[in-house]
Short mmCIF file of C-alpha atoms and ligand atoms in Angstrom, two decimals:
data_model
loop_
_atom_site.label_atom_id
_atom_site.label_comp_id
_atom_site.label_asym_id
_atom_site.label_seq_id
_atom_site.Cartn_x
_atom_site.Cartn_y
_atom_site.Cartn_z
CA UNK A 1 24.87 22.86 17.37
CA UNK A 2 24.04 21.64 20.81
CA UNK A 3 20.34 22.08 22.35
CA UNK A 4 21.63 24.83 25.16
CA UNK A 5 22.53 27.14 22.08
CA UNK A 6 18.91 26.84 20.74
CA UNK A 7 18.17 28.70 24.11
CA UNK A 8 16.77 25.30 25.59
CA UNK A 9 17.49 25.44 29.92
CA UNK A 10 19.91 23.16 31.20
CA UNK A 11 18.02 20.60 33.10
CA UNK A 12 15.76 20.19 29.22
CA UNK A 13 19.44 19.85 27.53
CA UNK A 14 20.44 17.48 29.77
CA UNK A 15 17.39 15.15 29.08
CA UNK A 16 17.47 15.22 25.69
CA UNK A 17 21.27 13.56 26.39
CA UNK A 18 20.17 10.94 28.48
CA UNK A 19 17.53 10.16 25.99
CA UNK A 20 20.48 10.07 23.45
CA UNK A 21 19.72 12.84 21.42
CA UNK A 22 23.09 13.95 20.66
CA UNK A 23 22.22 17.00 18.69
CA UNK A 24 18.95 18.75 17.21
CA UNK A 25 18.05 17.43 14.19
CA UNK A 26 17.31 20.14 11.62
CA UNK A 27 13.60 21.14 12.11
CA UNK A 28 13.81 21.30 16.10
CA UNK A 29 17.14 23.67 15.50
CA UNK A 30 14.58 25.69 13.56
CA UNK A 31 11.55 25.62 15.36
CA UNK A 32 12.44 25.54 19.06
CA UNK A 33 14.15 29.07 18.95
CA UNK A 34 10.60 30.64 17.45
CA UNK A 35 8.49 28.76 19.77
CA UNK A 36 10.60 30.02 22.47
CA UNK A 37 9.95 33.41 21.86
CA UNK A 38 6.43 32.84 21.68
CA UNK A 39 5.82 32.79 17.63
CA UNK A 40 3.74 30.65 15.36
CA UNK A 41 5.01 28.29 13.68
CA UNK A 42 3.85 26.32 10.62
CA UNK A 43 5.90 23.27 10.23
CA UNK A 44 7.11 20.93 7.37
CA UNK A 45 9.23 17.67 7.60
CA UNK A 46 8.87 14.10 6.98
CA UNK A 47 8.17 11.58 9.22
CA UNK A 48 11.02 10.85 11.72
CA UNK A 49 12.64 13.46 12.07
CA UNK A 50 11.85 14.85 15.43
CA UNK A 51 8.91 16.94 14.97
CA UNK A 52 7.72 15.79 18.35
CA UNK A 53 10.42 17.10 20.55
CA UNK A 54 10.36 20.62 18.00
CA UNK A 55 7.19 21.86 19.69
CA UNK A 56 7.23 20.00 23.23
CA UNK A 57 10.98 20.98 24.44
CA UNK A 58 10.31 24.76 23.92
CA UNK A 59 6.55 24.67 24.96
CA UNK A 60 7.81 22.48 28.88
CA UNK A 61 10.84 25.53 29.41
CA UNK A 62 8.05 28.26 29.05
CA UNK A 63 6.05 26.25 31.93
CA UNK A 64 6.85 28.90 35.10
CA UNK A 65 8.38 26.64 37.96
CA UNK A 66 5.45 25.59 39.56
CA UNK A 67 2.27 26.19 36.81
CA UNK A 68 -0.13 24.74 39.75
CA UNK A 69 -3.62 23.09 38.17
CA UNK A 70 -5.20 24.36 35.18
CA UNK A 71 -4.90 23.58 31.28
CA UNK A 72 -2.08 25.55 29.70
CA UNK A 73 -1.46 23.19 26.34
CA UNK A 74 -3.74 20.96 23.91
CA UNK A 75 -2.15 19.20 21.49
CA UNK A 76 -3.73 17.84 18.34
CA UNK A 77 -3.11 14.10 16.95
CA UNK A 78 -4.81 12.27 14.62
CA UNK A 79 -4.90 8.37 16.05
CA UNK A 80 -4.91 7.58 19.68
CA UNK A 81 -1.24 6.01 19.12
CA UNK A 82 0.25 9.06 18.25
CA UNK A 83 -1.36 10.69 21.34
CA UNK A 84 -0.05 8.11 23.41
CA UNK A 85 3.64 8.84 22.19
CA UNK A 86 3.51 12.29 22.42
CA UNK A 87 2.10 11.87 26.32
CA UNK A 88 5.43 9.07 26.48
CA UNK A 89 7.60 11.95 25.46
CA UNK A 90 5.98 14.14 27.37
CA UNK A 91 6.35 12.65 30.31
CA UNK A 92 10.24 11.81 29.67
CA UNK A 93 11.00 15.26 29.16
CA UNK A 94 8.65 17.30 31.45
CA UNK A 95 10.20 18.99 34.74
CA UNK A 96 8.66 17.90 38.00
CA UNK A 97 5.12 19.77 38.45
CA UNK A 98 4.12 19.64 35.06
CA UNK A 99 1.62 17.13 34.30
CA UNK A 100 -0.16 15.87 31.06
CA UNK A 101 -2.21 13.82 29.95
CA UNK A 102 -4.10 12.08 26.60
CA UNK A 103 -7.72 12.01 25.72
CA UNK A 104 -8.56 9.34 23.40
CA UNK A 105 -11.47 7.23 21.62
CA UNK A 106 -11.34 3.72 21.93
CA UNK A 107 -10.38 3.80 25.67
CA UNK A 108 -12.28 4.18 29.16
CA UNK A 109 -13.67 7.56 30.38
CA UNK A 110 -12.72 7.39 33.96
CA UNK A 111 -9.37 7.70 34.08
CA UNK A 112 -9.47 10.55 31.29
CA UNK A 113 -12.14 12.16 33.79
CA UNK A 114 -10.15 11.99 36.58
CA UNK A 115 -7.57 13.95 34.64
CA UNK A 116 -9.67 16.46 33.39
CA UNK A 117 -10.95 17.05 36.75
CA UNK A 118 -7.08 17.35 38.41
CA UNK A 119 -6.26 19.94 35.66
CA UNK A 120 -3.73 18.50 34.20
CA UNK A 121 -1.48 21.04 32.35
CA UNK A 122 -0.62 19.30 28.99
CA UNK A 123 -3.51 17.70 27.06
CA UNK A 124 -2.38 15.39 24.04
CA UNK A 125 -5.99 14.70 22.41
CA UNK A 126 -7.86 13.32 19.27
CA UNK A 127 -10.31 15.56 18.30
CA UNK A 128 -13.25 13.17 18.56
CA UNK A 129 -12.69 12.26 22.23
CA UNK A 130 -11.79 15.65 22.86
CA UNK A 131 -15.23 17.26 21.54
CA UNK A 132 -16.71 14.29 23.45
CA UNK A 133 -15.62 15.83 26.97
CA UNK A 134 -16.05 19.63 25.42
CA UNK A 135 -19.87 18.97 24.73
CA UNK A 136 -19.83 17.33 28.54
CA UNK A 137 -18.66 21.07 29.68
CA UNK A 138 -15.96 19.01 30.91
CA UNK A 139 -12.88 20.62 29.49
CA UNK A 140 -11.78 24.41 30.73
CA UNK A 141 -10.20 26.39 28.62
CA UNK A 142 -9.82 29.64 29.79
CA UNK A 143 -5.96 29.00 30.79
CA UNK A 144 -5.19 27.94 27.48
CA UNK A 145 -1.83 29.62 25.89
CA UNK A 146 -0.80 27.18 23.39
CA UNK A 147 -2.22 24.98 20.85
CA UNK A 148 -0.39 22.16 18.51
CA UNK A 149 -1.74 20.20 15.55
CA UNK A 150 0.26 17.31 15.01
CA UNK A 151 0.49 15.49 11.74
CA UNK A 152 -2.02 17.91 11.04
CA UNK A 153 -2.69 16.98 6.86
CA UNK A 154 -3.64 13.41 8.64
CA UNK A 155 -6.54 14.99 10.82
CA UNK A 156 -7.59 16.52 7.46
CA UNK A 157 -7.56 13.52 5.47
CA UNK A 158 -9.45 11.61 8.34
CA UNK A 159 -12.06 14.11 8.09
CA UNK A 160 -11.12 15.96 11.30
CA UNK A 161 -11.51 19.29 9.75
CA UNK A 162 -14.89 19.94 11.04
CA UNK A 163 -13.91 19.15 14.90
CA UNK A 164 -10.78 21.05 15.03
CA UNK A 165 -12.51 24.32 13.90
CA UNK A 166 -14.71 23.81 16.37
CA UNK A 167 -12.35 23.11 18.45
CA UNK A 168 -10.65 26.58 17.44
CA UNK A 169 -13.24 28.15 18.44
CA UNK A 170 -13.60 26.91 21.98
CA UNK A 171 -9.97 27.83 22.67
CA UNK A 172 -8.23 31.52 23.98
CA UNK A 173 -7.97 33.74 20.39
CA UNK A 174 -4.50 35.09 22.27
CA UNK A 175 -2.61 32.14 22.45
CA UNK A 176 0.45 30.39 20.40
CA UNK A 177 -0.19 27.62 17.84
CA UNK A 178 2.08 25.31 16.25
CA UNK A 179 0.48 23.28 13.44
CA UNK A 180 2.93 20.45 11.61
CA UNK A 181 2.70 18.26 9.17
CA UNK A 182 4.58 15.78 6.94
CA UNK A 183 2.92 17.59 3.54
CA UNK A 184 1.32 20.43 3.05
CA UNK A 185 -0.67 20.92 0.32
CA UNK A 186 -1.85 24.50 -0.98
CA UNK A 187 -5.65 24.03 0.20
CA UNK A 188 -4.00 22.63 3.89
CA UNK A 189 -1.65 25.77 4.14
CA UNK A 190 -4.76 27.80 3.19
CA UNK A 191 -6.50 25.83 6.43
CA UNK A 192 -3.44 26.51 8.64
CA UNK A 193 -3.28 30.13 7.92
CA UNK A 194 -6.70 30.62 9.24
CA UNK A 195 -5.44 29.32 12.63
CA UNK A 196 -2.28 30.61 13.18
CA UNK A 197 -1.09 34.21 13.41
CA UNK A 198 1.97 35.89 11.83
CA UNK A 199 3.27 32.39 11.52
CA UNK A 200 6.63 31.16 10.38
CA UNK A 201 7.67 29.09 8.46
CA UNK A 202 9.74 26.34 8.80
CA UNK A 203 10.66 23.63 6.44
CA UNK A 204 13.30 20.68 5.95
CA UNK A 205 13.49 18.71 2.91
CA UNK A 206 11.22 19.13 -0.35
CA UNK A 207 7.72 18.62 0.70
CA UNK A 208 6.64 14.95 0.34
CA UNK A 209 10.45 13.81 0.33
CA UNK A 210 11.30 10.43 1.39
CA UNK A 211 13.90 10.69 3.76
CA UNK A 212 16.98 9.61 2.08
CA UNK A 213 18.29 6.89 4.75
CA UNK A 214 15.54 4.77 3.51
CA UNK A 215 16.35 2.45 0.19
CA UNK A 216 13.25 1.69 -1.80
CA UNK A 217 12.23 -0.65 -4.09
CA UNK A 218 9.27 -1.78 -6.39
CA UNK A 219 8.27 -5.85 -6.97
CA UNK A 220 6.73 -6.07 -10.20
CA UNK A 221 3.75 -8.92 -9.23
CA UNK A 222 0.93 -10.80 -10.79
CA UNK A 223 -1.68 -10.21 -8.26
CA UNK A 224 -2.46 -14.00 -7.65
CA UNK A 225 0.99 -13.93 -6.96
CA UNK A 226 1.27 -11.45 -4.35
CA UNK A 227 1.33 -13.76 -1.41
CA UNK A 228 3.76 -16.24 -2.41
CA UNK A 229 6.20 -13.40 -3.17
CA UNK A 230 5.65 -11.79 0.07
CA UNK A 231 6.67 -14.84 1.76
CA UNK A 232 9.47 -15.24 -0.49
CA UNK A 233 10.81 -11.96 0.15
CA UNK A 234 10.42 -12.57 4.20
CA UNK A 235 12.74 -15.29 3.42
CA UNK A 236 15.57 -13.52 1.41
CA UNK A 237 15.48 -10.06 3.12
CA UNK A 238 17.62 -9.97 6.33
CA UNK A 239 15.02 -7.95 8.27
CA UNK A 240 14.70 -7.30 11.71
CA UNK A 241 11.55 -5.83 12.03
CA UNK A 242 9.16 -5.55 9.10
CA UNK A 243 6.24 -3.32 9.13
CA UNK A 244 3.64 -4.80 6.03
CA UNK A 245 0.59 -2.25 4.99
CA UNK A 246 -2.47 -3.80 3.39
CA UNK A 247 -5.11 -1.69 1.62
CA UNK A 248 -8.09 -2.91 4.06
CA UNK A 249 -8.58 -4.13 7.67
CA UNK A 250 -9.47 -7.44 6.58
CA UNK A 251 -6.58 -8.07 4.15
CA UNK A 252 -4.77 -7.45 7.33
CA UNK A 253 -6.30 -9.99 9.08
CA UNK A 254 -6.23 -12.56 6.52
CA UNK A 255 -2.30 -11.58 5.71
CA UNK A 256 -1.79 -12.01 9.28
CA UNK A 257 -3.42 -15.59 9.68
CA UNK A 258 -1.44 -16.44 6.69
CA UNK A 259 1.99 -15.84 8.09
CA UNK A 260 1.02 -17.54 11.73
CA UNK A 261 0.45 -20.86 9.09
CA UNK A 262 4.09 -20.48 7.98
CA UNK A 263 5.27 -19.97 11.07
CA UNK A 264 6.25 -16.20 11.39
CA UNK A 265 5.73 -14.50 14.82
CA UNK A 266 3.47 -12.15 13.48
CA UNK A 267 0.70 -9.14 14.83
CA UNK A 268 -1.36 -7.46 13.43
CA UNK A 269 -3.32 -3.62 14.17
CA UNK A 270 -5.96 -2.01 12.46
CA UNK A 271 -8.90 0.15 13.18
CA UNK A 272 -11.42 -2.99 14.32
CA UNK A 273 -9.09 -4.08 17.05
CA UNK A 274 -9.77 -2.52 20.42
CA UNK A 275 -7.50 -0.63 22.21
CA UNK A 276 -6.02 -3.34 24.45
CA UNK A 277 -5.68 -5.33 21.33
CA UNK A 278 -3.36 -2.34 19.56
CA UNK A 279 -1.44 -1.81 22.21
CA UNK A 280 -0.59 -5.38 22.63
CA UNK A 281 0.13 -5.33 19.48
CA UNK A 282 2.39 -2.98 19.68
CA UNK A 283 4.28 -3.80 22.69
CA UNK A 284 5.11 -7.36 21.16
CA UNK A 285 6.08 -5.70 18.16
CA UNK A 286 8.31 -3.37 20.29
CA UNK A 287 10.26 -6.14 22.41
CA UNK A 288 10.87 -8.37 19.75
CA UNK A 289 8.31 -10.65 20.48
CA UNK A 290 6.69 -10.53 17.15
CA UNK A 291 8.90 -9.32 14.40
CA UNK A 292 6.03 -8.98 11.36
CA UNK A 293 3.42 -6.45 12.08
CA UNK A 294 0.34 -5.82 9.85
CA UNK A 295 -1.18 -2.58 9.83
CA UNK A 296 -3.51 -0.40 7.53
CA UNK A 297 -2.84 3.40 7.24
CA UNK A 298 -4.77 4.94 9.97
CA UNK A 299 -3.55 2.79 12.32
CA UNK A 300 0.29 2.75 11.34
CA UNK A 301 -0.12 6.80 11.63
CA UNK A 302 2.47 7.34 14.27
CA UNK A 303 4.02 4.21 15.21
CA UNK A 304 7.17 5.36 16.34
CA UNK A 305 9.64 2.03 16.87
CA UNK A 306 12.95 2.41 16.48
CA UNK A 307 14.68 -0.29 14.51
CA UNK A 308 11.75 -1.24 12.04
CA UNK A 309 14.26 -2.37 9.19
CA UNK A 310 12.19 -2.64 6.23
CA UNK A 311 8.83 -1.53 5.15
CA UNK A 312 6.49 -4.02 2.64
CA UNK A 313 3.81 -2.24 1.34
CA UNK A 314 1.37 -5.54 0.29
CA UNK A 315 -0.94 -3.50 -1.11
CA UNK A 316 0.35 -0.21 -2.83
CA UNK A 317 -1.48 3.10 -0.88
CA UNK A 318 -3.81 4.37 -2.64
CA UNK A 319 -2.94 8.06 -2.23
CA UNK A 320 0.97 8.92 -2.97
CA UNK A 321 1.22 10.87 0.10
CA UNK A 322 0.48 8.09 2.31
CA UNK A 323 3.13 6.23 0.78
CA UNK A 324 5.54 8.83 1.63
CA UNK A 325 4.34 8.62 5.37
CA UNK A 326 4.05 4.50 5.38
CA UNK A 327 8.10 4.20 4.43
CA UNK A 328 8.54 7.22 7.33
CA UNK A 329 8.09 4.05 9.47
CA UNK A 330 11.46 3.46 8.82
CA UNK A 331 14.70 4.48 8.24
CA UNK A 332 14.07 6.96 11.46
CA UNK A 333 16.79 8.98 13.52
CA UNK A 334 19.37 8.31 11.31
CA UNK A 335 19.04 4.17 10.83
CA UNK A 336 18.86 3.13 7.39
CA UNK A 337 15.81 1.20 6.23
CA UNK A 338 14.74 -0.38 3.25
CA UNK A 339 10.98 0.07 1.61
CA UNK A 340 9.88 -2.46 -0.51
CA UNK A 341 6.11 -2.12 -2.51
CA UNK A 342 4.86 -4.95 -4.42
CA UNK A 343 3.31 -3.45 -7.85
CA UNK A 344 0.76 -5.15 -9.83
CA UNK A 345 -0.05 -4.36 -13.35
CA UNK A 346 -3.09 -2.55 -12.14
CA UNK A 347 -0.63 -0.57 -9.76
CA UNK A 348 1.76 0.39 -12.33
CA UNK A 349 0.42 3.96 -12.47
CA UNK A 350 0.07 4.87 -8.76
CA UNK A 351 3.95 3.81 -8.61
CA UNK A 352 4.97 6.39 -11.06
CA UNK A 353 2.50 9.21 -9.13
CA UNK A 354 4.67 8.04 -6.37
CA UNK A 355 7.48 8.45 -7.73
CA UNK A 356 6.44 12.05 -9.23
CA UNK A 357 5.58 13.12 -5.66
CA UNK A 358 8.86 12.19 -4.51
CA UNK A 359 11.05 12.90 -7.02
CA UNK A 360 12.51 9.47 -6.64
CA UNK A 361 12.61 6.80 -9.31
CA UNK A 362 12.44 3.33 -7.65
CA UNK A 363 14.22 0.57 -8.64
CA UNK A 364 12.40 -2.81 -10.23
CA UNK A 365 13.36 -5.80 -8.95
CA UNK A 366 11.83 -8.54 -11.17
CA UNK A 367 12.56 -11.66 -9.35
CA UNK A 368 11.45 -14.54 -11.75
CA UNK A 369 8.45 -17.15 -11.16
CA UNK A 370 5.89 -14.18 -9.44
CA UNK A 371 4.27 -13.15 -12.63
CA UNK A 372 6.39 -9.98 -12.34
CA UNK A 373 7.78 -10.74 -15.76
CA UNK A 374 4.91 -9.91 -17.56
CA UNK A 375 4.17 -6.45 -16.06
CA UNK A 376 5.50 -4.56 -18.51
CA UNK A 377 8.60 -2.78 -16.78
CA UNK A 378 7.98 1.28 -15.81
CA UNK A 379 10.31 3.82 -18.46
CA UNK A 380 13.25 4.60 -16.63
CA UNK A 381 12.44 7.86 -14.71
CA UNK A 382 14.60 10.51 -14.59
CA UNK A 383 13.74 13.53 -12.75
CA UNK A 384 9.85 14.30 -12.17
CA UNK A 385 10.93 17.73 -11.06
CA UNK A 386 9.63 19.28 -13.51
CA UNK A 387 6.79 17.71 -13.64
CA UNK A 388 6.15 19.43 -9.71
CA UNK A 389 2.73 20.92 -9.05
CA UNK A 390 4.87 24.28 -8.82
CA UNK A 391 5.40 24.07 -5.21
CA UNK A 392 6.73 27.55 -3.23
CA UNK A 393 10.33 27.20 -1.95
CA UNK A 394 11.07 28.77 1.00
P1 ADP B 401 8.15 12.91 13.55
O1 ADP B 401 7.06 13.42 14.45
O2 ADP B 401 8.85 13.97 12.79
O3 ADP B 401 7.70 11.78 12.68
P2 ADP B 401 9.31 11.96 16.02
O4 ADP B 401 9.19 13.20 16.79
O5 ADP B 401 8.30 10.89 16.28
O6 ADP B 401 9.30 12.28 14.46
O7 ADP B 401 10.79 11.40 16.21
C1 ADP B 401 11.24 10.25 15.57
C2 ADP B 401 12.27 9.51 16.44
O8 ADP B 401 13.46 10.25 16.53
C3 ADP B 401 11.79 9.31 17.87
O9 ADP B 401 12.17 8.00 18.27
C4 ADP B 401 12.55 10.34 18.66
O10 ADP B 401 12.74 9.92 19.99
C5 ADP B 401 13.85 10.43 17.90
N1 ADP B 401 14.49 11.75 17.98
C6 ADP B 401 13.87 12.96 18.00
N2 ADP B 401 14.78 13.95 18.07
C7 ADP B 401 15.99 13.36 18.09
C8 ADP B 401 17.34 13.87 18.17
N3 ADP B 401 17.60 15.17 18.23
N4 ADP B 401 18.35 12.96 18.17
C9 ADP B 401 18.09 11.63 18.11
N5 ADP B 401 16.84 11.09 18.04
C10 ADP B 401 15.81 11.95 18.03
MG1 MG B 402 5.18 13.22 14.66
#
């Protein structure tokens, strides 16, 4: 299956090669023939597995040759981040003429003005910036034809719900919208249906599924020993990159101060750093500068870098689905990755919701001297299928 038999145009196809996608993955196969013809779509896959490219490929070929000024597409993200990738991709894959653009918090207003005022065609947006502008009168809709929510059961769990109806409102009732997500519970399909028409649905994998290029494995801990075993495992694992996830913004900072003292090139991004901060963050991360990067939930959402060899979840997520999204991080387009979460006593029972969720057991590794040995090791798990919340199969 090549991307010109999806009904993509040359000149797109031939893109997509020099950006080294070699074939569609399995939910842009699906989706990019139904956005092409103009249908809804309501979208399901894990992390990593090209969601991004599903809706943008199909939505730049419907752009006429030369679209002029005016605002044709809004897309949806939850963290400024993931707005900034999509507008990366964006701009790799869009024809000359086409322009886009992000609207984000944490950044300046004047060049996100200026860009309003040009009428730029694509807008990637978080919805608190975006209502911002709207309440400002600064943001025309009337062209508006298509509409994406991206990582859309994020947006919810940030609270977004509130601004995107509004946003709803304030766009075209005849237009197109895509909404995708990682998971999709019953009360967020419920949500989605109220946006999107006739929709379609399109799904890869079990819902909540870790994708199965990524190896994972639990550290039963004593929690005073959490750090020493972290450090310990730095050591032993042959990483290349290593994402690490703390429960709170300052366990970040104080993990990240901690590895600096034994000598790790280390970064860390959460939601108190600015903007400038993140991003720097991020690009050291990215070249290989740093190779340890600290990060809480929100502001992991989206990280996209390729080659992130293991994930360490310091602190175990507090909700199972975020877990599932956290290991996303890596293992992505087909590299393997390995996903390591240090478990406490106290933690013992998230781990096996976890595991329900997926439908995964994951291994213990008790590795001797970190107080591990007295957590009392999990029952072997078998299947948790049947222990599903009877989700629909499509
Ligand atoms: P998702 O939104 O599903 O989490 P992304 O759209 O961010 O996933 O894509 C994950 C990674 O896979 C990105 O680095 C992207 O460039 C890459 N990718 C997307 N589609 C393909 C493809 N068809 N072949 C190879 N790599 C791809
Ligand atoms: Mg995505």
């Amino acid at each position: 299956m090549s991307f010109s038999e999806l009904g993509l145009r040359a000149d797109i196809a031939a893109k997509c090669e020099q950006m080294g996608f070699t074939e569609p993955t399995p939910i842009q196969q699906q989706a990019i023939p139904i956005v092409l013809r103009g249908g809804d779509v309501i979208g399901t896959a894990q992390t990593g597995t090209g969601k991004t490219a599903a809706f943008l490929l199909p939505i730049l070929q419907k752009f006429e040759k030369k679209p002029g000024r005016g605002l044709r597409v809004l897309v949806l993200a939850p963290t400024r981040e993931l707005a900034n990738q999509i507008e990366v991709e964006c701009r790799k894959f869009a024809p000359k003429g086409i322009t886009c653009a992000a609207i984000i918090g944490g950044s300046g207003y004047g060049k996100q003005i200026q860009s309003l005022e040009r009428g730029v065609n694509i807008l990637i947006a978080t919805p608190g910036r975006l209502i911002d502008f709207m309440e400002q009168g600064m943001v025309n809709f009337s062209g508006l034809t298509t509409l994406v929510l991206d990582e859309a059961d994020r947006m919810l769990d940030m609270g977004f719900l509130p601004a995107i109806k509004r946003i709803v409102k304030a766009v075209p009732k005849e237009r197109q919208t895509l909404f995708f997500s990682a998971t999709m519970s019953p009360e967020m399909e419920a949500i989605a249906m109220q946006i999107v028409r006739d929709p379609e649905f399109v799904s890869v994998g079990s819902r909540g599924k870790a994708a199965h290029t990524i190896e994972q494995f639990a550290y039963p801990v004593a929690q005073q020993h959490k750090m020493p075993l972290l450090l310990e495992l730095l050591k032993i694992e042959p990483f290349e990159r290593v994402l690490v996830f703390t429960r709170t913004k300052r366990g970040a900072d104080r993990l990240a101060t901690v590895l600096e003292r034994w000598d790790h090139r280390s970064n860390r991004i959460h939601g108190d750093r600015s903007q400038s901060q993140r991003e720097a963050a991020l690009r050291s991360f990215k070249t290989g500068r740093t190779n340890i990067l600290v990060a809480t939930d929100v502001a992991a959402r989206g990280i996209d870098i390729d080659s992130v060899s293991h994930v360490i979840n310091y602190d175990i997520p507090e909700v199972p689905e975020d877990y599932v999204h956290r290991i996303g991080r890596t293992g992505r387009a087909g590299n393997t990755g390995r996903a390591i979460t240090l478990v406490t006593a106290a933690d013992e029972l998230t781990m096996r919701a976890i595991e329900r969720l997926t439908g995964q057991a994951v291994e213990r590794v008790h590795l001797p001297n970190f107080g591990g040995e007295q957590v009392r090791p999990a029952a072997p798990v078998k299947s948790y299928r049947s222990f599903g919340r009877g989700r629909r199969r499509r």
